[in-house]
CSV table of C-alpha atoms and ligand atoms in Angstrom, one decimal:
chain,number,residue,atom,x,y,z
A,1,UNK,CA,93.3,99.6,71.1
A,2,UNK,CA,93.4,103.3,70.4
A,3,UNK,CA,92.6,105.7,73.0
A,4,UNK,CA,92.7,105.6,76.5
A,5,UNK,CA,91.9,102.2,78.6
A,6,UNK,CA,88.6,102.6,81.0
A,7,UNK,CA,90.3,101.5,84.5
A,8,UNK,CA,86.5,101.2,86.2
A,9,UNK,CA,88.0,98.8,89.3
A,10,UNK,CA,87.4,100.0,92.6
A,11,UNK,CA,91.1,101.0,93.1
A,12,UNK,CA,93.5,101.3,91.5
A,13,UNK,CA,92.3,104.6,90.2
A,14,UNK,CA,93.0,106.7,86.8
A,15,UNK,CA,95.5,109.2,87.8
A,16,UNK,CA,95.1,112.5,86.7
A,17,UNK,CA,97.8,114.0,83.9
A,18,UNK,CA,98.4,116.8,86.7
A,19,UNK,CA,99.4,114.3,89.0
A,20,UNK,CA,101.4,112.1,86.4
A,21,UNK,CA,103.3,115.2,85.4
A,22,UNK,CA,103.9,116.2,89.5
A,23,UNK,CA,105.7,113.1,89.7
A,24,UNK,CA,107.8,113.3,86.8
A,25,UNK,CA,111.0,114.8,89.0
A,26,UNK,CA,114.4,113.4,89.2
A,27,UNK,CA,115.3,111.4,92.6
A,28,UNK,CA,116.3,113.5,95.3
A,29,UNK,CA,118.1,113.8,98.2
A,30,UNK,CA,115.6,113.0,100.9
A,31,UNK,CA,117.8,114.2,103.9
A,32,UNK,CA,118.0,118.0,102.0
A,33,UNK,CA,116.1,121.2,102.4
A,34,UNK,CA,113.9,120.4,99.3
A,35,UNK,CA,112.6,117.1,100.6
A,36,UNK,CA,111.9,118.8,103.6
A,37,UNK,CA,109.5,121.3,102.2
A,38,UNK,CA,107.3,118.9,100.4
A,39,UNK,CA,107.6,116.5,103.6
A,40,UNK,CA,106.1,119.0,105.5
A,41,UNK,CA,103.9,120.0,102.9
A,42,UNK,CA,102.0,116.3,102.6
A,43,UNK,CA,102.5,115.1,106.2
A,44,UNK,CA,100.0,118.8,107.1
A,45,UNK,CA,97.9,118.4,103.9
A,46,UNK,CA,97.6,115.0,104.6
A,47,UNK,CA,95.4,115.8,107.7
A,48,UNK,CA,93.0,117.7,105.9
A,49,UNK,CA,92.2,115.0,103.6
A,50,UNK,CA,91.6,112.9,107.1
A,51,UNK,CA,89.9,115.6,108.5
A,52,UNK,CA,92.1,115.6,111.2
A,53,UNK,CA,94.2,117.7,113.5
A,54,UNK,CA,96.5,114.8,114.9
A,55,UNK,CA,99.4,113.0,113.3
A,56,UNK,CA,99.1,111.2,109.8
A,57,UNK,CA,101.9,108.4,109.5
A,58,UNK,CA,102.8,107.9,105.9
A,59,UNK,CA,104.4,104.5,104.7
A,60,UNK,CA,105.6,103.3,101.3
A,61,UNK,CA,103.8,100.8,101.2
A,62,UNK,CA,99.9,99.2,100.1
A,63,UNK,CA,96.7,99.5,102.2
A,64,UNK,CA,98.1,95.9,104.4
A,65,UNK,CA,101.1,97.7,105.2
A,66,UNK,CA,98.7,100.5,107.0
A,67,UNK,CA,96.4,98.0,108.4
A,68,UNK,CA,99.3,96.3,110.2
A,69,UNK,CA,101.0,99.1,111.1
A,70,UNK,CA,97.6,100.1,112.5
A,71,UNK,CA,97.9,96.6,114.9
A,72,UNK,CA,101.2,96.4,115.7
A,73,UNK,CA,101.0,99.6,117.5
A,74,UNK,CA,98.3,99.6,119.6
A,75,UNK,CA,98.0,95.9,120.6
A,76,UNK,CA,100.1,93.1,122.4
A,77,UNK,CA,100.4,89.2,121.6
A,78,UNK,CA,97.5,87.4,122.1
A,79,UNK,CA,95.1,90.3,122.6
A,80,UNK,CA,91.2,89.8,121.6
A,81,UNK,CA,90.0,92.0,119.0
A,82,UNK,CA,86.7,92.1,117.8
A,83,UNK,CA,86.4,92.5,113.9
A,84,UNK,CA,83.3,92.8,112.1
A,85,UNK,CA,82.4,90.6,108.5
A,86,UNK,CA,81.4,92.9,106.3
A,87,UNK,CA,83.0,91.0,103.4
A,88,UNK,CA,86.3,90.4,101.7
A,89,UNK,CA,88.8,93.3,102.8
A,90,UNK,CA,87.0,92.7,106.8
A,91,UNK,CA,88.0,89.1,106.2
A,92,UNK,CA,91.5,89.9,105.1
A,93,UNK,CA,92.3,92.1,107.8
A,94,UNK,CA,90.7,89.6,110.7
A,95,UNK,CA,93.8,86.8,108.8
A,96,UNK,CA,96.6,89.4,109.1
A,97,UNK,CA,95.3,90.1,112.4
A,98,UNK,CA,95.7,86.3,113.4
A,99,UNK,CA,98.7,86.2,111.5
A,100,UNK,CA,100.1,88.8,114.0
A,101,UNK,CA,99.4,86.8,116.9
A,102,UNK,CA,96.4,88.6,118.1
A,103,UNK,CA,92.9,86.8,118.8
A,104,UNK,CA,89.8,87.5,116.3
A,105,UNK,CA,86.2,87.4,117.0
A,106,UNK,CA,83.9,87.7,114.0
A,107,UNK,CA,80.3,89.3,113.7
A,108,UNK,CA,79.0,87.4,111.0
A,109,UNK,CA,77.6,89.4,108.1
A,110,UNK,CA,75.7,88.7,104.8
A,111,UNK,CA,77.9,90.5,102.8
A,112,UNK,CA,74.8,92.7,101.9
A,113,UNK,CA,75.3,95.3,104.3
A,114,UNK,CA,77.8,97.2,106.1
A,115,UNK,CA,78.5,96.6,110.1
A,116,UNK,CA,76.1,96.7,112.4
A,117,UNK,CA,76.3,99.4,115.3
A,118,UNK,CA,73.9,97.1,117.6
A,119,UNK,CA,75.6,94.1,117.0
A,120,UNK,CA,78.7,95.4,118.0
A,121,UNK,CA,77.6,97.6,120.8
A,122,UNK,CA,75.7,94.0,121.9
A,123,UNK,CA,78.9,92.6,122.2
A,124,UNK,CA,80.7,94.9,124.1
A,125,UNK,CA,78.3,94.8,127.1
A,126,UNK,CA,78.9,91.4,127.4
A,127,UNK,CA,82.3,91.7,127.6
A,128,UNK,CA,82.2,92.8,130.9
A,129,UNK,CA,85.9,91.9,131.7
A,130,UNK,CA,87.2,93.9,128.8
A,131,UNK,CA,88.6,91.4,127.2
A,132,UNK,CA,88.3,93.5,123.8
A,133,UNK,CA,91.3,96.0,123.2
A,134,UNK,CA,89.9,97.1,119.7
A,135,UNK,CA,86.8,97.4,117.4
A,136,UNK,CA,88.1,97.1,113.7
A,137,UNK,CA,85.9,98.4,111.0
A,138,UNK,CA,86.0,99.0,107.2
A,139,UNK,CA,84.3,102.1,106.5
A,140,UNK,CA,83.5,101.4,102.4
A,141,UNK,CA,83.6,97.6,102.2
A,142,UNK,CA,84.9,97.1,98.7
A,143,UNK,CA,83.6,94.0,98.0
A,144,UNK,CA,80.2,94.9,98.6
A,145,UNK,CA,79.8,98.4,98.1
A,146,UNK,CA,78.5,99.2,101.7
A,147,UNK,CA,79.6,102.1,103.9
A,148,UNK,CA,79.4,101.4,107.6
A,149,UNK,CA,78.2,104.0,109.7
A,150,UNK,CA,81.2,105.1,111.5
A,151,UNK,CA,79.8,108.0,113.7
A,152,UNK,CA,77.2,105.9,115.0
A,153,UNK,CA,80.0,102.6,115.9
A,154,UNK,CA,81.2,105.3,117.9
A,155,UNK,CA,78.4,105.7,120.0
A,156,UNK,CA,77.4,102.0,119.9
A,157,UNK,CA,81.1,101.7,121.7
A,158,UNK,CA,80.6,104.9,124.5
A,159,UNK,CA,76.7,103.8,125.2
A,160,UNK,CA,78.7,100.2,126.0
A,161,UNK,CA,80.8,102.6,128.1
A,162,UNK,CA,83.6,99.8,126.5
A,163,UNK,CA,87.6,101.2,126.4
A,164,UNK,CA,88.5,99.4,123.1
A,165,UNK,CA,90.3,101.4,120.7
A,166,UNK,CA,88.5,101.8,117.5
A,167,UNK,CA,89.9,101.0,114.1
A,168,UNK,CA,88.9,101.6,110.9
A,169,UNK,CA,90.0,100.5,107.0
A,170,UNK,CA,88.8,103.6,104.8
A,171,UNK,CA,91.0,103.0,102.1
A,172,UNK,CA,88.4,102.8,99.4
A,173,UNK,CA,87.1,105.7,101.5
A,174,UNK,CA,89.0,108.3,101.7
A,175,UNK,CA,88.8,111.7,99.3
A,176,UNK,CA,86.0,109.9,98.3
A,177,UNK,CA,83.0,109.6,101.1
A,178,UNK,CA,82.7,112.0,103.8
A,179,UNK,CA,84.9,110.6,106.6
A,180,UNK,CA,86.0,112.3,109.6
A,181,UNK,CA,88.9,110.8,111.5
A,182,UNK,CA,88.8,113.4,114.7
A,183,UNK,CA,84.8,114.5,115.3
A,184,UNK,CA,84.3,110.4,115.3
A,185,UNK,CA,86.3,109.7,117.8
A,186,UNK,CA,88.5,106.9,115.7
A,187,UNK,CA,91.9,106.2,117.1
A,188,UNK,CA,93.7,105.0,114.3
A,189,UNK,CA,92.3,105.5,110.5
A,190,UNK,CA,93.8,103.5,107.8
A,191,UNK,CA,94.3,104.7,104.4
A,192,UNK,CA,95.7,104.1,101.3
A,193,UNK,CA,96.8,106.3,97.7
A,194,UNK,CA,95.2,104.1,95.0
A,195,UNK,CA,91.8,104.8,95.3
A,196,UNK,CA,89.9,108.0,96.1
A,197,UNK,CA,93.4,110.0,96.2
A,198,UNK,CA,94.0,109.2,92.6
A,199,UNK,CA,97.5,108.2,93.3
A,200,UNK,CA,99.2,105.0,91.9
A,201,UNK,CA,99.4,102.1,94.4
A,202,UNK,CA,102.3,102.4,96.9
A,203,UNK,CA,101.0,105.1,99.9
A,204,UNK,CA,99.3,104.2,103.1
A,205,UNK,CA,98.5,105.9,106.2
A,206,UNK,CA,97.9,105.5,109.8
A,207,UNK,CA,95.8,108.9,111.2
A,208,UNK,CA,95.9,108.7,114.7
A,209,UNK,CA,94.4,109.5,118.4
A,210,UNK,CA,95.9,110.8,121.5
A,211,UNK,CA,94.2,107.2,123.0
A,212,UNK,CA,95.7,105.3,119.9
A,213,UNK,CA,99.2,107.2,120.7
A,214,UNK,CA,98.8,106.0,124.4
A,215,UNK,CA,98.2,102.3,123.3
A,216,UNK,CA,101.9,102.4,121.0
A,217,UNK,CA,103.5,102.8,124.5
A,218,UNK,CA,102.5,99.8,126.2
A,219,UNK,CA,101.7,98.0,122.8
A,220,UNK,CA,104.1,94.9,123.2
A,221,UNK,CA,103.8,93.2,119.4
A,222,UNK,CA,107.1,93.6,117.7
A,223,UNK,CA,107.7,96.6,115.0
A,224,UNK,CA,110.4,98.2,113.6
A,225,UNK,CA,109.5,99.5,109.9
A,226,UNK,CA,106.0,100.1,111.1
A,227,UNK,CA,107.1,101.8,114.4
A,228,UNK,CA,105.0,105.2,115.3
A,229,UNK,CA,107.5,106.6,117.4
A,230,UNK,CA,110.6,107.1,115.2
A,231,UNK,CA,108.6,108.4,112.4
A,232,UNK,CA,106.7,110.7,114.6
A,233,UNK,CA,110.2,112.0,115.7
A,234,UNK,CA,111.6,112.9,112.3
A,235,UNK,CA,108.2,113.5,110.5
A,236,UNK,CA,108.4,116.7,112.7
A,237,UNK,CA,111.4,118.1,111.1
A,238,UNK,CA,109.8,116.7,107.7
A,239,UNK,CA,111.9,114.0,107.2
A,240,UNK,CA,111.3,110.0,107.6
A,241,UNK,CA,113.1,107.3,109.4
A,242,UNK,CA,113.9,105.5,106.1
A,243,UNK,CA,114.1,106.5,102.3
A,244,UNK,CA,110.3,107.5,101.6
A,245,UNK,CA,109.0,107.0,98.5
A,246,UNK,CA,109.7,110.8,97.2
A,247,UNK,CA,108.4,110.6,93.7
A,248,UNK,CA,105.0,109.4,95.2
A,249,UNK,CA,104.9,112.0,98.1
A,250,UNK,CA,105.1,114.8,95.0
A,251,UNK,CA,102.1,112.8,93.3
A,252,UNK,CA,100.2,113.0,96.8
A,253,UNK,CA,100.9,117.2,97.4
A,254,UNK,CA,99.2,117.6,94.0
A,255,UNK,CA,96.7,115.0,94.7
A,256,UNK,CA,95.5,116.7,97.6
A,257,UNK,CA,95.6,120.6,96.0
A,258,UNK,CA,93.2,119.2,93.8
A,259,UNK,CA,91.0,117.5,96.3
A,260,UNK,CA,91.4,121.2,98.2
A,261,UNK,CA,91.0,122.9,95.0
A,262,UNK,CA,87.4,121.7,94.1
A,263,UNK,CA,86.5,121.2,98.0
A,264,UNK,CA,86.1,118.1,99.9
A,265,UNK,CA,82.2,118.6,100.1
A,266,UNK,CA,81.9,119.2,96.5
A,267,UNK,CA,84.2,116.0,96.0
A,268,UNK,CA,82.0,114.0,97.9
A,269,UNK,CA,78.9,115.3,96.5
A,270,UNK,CA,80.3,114.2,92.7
A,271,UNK,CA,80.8,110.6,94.0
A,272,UNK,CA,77.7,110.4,96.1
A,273,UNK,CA,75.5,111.9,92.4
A,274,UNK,CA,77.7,108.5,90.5
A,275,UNK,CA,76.7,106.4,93.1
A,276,UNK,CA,72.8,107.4,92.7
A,277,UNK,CA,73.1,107.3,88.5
A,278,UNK,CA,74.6,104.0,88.4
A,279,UNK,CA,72.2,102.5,90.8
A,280,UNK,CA,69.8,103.4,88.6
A,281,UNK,CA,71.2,102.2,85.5
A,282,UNK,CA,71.4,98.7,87.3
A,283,UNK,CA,68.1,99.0,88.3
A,284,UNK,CA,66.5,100.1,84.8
A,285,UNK,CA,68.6,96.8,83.4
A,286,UNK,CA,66.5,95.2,85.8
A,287,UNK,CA,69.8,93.5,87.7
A,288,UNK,CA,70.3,94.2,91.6
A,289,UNK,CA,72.6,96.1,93.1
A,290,UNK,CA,74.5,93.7,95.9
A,291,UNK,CA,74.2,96.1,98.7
A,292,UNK,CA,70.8,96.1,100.1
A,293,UNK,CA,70.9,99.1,102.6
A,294,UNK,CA,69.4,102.4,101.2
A,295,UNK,CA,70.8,104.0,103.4
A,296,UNK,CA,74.8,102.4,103.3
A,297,UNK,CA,75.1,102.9,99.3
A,298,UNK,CA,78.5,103.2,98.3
A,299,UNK,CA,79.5,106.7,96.2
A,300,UNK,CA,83.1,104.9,95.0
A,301,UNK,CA,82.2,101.7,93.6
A,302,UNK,CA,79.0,99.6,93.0
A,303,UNK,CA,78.3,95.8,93.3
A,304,UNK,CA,75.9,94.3,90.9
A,305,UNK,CA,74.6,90.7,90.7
A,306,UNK,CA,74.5,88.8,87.4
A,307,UNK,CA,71.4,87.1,86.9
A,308,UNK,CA,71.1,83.3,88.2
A,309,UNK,CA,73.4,81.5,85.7
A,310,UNK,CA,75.7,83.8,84.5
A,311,UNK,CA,79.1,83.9,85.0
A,312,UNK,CA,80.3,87.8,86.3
A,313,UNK,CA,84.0,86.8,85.0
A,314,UNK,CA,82.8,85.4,81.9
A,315,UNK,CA,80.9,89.2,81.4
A,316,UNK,CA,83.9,91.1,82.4
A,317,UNK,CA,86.4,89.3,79.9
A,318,UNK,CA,83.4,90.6,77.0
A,319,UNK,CA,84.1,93.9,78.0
A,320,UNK,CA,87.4,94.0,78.4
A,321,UNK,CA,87.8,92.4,75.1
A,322,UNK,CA,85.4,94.8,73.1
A,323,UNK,CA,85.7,97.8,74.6
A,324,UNK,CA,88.7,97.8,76.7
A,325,UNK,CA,87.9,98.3,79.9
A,326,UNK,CA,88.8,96.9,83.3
A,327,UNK,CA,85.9,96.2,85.8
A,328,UNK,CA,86.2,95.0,89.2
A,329,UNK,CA,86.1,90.8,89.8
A,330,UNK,CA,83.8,89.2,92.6
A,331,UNK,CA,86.1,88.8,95.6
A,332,UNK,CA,86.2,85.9,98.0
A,333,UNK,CA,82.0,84.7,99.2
A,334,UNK,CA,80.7,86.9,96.1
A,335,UNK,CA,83.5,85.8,93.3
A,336,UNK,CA,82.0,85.0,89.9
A,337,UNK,CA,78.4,86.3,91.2
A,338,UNK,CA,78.9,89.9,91.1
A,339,UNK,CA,80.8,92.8,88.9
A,340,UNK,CA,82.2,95.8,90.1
A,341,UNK,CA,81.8,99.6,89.0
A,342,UNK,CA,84.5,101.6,90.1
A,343,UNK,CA,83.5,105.4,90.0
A,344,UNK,CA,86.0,106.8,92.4
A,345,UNK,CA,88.8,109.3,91.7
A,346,UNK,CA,89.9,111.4,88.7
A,347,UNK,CA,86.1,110.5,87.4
A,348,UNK,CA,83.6,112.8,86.0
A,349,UNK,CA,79.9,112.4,84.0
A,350,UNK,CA,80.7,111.5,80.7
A,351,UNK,CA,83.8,108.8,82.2
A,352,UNK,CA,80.2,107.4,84.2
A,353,UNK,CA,78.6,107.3,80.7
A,354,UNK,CA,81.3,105.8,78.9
A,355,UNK,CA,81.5,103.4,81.7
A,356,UNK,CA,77.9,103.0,81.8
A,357,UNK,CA,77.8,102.2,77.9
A,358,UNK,CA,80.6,99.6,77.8
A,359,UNK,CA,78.3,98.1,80.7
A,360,UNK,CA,75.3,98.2,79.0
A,361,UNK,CA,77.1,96.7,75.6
A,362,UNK,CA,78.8,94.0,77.4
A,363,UNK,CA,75.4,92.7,78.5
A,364,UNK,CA,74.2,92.7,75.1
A,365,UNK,CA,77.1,90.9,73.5
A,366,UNK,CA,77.1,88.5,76.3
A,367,UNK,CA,73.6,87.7,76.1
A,368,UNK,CA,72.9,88.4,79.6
A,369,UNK,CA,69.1,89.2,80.0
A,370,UNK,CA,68.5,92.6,80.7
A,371,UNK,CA,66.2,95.6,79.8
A,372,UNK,CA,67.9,98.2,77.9
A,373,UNK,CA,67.7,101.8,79.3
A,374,UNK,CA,70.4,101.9,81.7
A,375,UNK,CA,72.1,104.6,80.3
A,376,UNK,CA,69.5,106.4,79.5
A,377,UNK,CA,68.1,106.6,83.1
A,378,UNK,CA,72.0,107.6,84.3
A,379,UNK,CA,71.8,110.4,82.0
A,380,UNK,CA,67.9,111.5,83.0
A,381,UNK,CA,69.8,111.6,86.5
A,382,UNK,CA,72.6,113.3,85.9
A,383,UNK,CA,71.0,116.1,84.1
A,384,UNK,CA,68.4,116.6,85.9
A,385,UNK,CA,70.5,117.0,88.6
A,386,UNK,CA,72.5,120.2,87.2
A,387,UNK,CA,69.2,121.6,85.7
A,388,UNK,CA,68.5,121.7,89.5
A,389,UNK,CA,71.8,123.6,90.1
A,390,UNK,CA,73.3,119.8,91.5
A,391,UNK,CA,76.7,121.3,90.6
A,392,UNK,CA,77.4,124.6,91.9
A,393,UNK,CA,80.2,125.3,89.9
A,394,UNK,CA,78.0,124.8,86.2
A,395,UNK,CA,75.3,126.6,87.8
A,396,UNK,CA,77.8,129.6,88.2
A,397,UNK,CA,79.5,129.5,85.1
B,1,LIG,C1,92.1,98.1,98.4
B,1,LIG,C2,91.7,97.8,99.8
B,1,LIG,C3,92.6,97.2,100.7
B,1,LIG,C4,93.9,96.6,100.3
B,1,LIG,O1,94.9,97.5,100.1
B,1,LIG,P1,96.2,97.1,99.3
B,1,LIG,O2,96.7,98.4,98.9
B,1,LIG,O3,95.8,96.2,98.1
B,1,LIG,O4,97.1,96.4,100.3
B,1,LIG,C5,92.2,97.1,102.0
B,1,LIG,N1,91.0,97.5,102.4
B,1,LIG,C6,90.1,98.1,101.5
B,1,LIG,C7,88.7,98.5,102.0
B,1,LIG,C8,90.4,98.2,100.2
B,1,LIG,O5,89.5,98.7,99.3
């Protein structure tokens, strides 16, 4: 089909030309001077991004990698951790986790909301032995499209007065929804390049804590690739352990200029303003957003419900078909049930409208009762907003 293909999944992203064109380098030497410079470059950019003044491990490798590199360092065989369901990625982390030889407790969830500070705070009292050595967390819970409130976890886990490390997945998260690795007190922050860093797939990152750096030394689960303490060693020289994935590493120092360049705020703001017009574009179609929190509505990607009867696939292949683009499938409780709206990334008000059109289309052709209107009431939003001065940088020019 001609022009460009809408890639409206929650991750992977649209990368921007600019980043294309920064990775477009011949291979390199990665033990020379040159690799040095950019090494250094992304591994002290990097922490901006995780708003963060410790160490950021890098790996070549996807967001699973990260998460367990994330276990392998802190924890030993057999070790309890407590995990909270907050849907599909939660649930993926808790089987790796297992997988690993650890122990996993569940809070059980309805996939509706994100976790719960009280619940986990609850649970910690009672473990008066300590038997918990870590509190995992996904920040944005991709299947659902609720954010957990990570500052207040915190808290929940000091008013326990409970020493569990806390760990947290914000790979659909990060240069996306306000996150702050080092004022919330998280020990080790998992991250990954395909989403809100508009990068291909094949990054991920461990951002990490004095406590978290503490917990590699006695950790006792084996690792070698995933191994803090040699990449720590080199990384400070600029340089990695093993061949890092250069090309990528240029595609993440322009990824983050441009994160810098329009502000982190400002890029948070954008995603949070997509968030709000596509919730009510679902709404005016009269569907229901999955996420039922107000207050826990997800800036990168929204999860709506198909009416009772209709198959979300069956939609998805309509749209794909007519107007060539990609939306996000139902994963694991919610599969067939829900769609999702990416609207994370290289993404901007007419890529939401476009988005928002092929949505509204799709239902149409796929005879899926609606009200018409959605688009209309994304659009009211949107410029009602920068009449308001929403956007600084309009208001100015
Ligand atoms: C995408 C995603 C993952 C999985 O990352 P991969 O790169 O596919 O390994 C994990 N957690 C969350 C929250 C995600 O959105």
């Amino acid at each position: 089909m001609p022009g460009r293909h809408f890639l409206q999944i929650p991750g992977p992203t649209n990368v921007p030309d600019r980043v294309l064109r920064a990775m477009d380098m011949p291979t390199m030497d990665h033990r020379g001077s040159e690799f040095q410079a950019l090494g250094k470059r992304v591994l002290s950019g990097i922490k901006v991004i995780f708003q963060t003044e410790k160490p950021v491990v890098i790996y070549p490798a996807s967001g699973t990698g990260a998460w367990e590199a994330a276990l392998v360092n802190t924890l030993s065989p057999g070790d309890l951790v407590l995990m909270y369901e907050s849907g599909q990625f939660a649930a993926l982390w808790k089987k790796l986790a297992e997988k690993l030889g650890l122990r996993t407790e569940f809070l059980s969830g309805d996939w509706r909301s994100a976790a719960k500070p009280d619940a986990i705070s609850d649970r910690l009292k009672a473990d008066t032995d300590h038997e918990i050595k870590a509190v995992c967390v996904v920040h944005n819970e991709t299947s659902t499209g609720c954010v957990a409130p990570i500052a207040e976890i915190r808290r929940a886990i000091d008013e326990a007065g409970h020493p569990a490390l806390f760990l947290v997945d914000t790979i659909s998260s990060l240069g996306s929804i306000d996150y702050r690795h080092d004022e919330w007190g998280v020990d080790v922050t998992v991250g990954g390049s395909q989403k809100g860093l508009m990068l291909p797939p094949g990054l991920s990152f461990n951002a990490l804590s004095d406590k978290a750096l503490d917990a590699h030394e006695k950790s006792g689960l084996a690792k070698s690739y995933w191994d803090w303490a040699e990449m720590l060693l080199v990384n400070k020289n600029g340089f990695f352990p093993y061949t890092p994935a250069t090309n990528l590493l240029y595609g993440l120092d322009t990824a983050i200029e441009m994160l810098l360049d329009e502000g982190l705020a400002k890029v948070f703001d954008r995603h949070a303003r997509h968030g709000e017009a596509t919730r009510r574009a679902v709404r005016a179609w009269g569907l229901d957003v999955l996420c039922e929190e107000e207050s826990q509505h997800s800036g990168s990607l929204t999860a709506v419900l198909m009416p009772d009867g209709q198959d979300a696939d069956q939609f998805r292949k309509v749209v794909l078909d007519h107007f060539n683009m990609s939306l996000g499938a139902g994963l694991g409780k919610v599969a067939g049930k829900v769609f999702r709206i990416g609207h994370l990334g290289d993404f901007n008000d007419l890529m939401l409208l476009g988005t928002l059109g092929g949505v509204e289309m799709g239902l149409a052709i796929a005879g899926v009762p609606h009200t018409p209107g959605g688009v209309r009431a994304a659009m009211d939003f949107l410029s009602g907003q920068r009449r308001a001065g929403g956007d600084a940088k309009v208001a100015a020019a």
